[in-house]
GROMACS .gro file of C-alpha atoms in nm:
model
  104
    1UNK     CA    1  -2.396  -8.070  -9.077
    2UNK     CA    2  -2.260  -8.394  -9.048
    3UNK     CA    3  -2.018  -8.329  -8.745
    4UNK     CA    4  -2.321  -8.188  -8.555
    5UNK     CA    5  -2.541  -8.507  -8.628
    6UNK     CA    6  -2.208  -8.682  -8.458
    7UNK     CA    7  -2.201  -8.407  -8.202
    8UNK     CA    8  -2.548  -8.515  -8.095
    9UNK     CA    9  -2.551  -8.833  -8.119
   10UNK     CA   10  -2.258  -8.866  -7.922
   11UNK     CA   11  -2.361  -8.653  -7.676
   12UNK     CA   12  -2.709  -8.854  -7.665
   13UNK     CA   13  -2.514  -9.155  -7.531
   14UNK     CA   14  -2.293  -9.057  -7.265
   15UNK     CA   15  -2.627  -8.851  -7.152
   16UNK     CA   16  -2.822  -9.212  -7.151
   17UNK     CA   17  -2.514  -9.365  -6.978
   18UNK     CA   18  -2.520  -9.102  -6.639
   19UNK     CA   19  -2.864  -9.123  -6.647
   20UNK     CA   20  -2.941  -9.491  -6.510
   21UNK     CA   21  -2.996  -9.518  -6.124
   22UNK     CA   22  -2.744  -9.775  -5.979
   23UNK     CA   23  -2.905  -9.976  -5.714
   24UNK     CA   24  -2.794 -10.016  -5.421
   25UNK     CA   25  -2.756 -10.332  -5.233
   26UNK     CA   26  -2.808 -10.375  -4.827
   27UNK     CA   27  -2.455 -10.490  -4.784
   28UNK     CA   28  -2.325 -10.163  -4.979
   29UNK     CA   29  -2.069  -9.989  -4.819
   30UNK     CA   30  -2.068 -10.291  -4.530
   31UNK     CA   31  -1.653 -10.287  -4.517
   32UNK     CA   32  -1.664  -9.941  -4.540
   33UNK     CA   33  -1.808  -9.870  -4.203
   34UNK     CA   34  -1.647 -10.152  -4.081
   35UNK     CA   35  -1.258 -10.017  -4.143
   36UNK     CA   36  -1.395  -9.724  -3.907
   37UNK     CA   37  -1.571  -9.866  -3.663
   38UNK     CA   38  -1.207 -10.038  -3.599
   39UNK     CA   39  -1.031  -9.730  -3.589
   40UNK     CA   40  -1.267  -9.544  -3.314
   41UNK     CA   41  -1.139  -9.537  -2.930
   42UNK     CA   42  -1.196  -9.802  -2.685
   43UNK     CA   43  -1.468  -9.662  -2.446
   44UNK     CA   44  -1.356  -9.563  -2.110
   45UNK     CA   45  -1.310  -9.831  -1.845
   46UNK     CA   46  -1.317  -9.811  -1.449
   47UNK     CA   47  -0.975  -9.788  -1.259
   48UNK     CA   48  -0.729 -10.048  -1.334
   49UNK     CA   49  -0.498 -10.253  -1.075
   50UNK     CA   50  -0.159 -10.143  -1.116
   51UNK     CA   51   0.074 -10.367  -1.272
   52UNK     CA   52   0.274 -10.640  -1.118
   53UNK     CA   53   0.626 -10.601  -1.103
   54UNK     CA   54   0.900 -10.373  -0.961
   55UNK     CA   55   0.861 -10.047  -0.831
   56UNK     CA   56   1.095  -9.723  -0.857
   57UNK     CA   57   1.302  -9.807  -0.563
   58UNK     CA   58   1.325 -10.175  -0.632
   59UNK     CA   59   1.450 -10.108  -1.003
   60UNK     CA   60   1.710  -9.911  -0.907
   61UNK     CA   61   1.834 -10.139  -0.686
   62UNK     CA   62   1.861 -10.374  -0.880
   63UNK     CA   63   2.018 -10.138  -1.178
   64UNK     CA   64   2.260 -10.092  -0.921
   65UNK     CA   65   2.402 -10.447  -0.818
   66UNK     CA   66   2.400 -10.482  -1.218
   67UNK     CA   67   2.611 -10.216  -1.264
   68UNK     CA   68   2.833 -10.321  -1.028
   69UNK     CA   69   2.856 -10.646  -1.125
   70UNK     CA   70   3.025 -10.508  -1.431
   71UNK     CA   71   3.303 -10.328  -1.236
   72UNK     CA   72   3.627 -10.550  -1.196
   73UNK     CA   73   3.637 -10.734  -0.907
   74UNK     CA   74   3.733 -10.563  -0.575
   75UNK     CA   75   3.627 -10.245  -0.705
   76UNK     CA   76   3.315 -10.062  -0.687
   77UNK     CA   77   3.192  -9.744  -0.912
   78UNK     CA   78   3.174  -9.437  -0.730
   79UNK     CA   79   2.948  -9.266  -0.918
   80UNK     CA   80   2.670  -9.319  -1.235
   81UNK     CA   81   2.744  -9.453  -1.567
   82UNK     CA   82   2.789  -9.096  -1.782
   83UNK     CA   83   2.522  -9.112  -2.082
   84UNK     CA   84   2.643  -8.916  -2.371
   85UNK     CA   85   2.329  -8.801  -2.564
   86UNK     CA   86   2.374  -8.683  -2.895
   87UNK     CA   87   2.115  -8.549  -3.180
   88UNK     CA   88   2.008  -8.711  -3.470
   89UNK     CA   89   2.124  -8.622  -3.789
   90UNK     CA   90   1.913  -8.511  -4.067
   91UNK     CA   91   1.854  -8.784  -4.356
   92UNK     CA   92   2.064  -8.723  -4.640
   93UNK     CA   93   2.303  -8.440  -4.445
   94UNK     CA   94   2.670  -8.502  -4.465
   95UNK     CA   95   2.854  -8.561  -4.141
   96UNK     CA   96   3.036  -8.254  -4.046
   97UNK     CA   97   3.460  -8.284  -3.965
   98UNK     CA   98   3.563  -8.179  -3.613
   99UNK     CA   99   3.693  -7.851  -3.619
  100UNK     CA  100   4.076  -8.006  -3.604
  101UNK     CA  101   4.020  -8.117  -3.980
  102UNK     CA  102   4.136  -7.878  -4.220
  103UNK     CA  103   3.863  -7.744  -4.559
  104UNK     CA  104   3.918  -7.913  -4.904
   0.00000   0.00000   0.00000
């Protein structure tokens, strides 16, 4: 009899403790709306002036006398610098030997 008088009672006050009505002030939820009105797209804008500088042509002209700059004098590079592109390894993955390296 006891533990149900505890029961209740118990039960009484958490009931009493849900059941106020917070109140809510005007500036509630203020920086809220405000960390998402930041995030939302810029609105769309009329046609934009391209932008100064070099053009296609003009860069790789220029790429050009750079690159041969480079060369050793009196000679000039017959053809473009060879880029060697090479995929990414996955994090944690151990490198793999060349072929030539014999199996432990």
């Amino acid at each position: 009899m006891r533990a149900a008088k505890i029961t209740v009672v118990c039960l009484a006050v958490a009931l009493a403790g849900c059941g106020g009505r917070r109140t809510i002030t005007p500036t509630h939820g203020v920086a809220y709306r405000a960390a998402f009105g930041g995030q939302r797209a810029a609105p769309a804008r009329g046609p934009v002036d391209p932008a100064p500088g070099l053009d296609s042509q003009e860069a790789a002209i220029i790429a050009a006398s750079y690159r041969n700059s480079l060369s050793p004098k009196g000679e000039r590079p017959e053809q473009e610098p060879q880029l060697l592109i090479v995929a990414p390894q996955k994090a944690g993955a151990a490198a793999r030997p060349a072929p030539s390296v014999p199996g432990n």
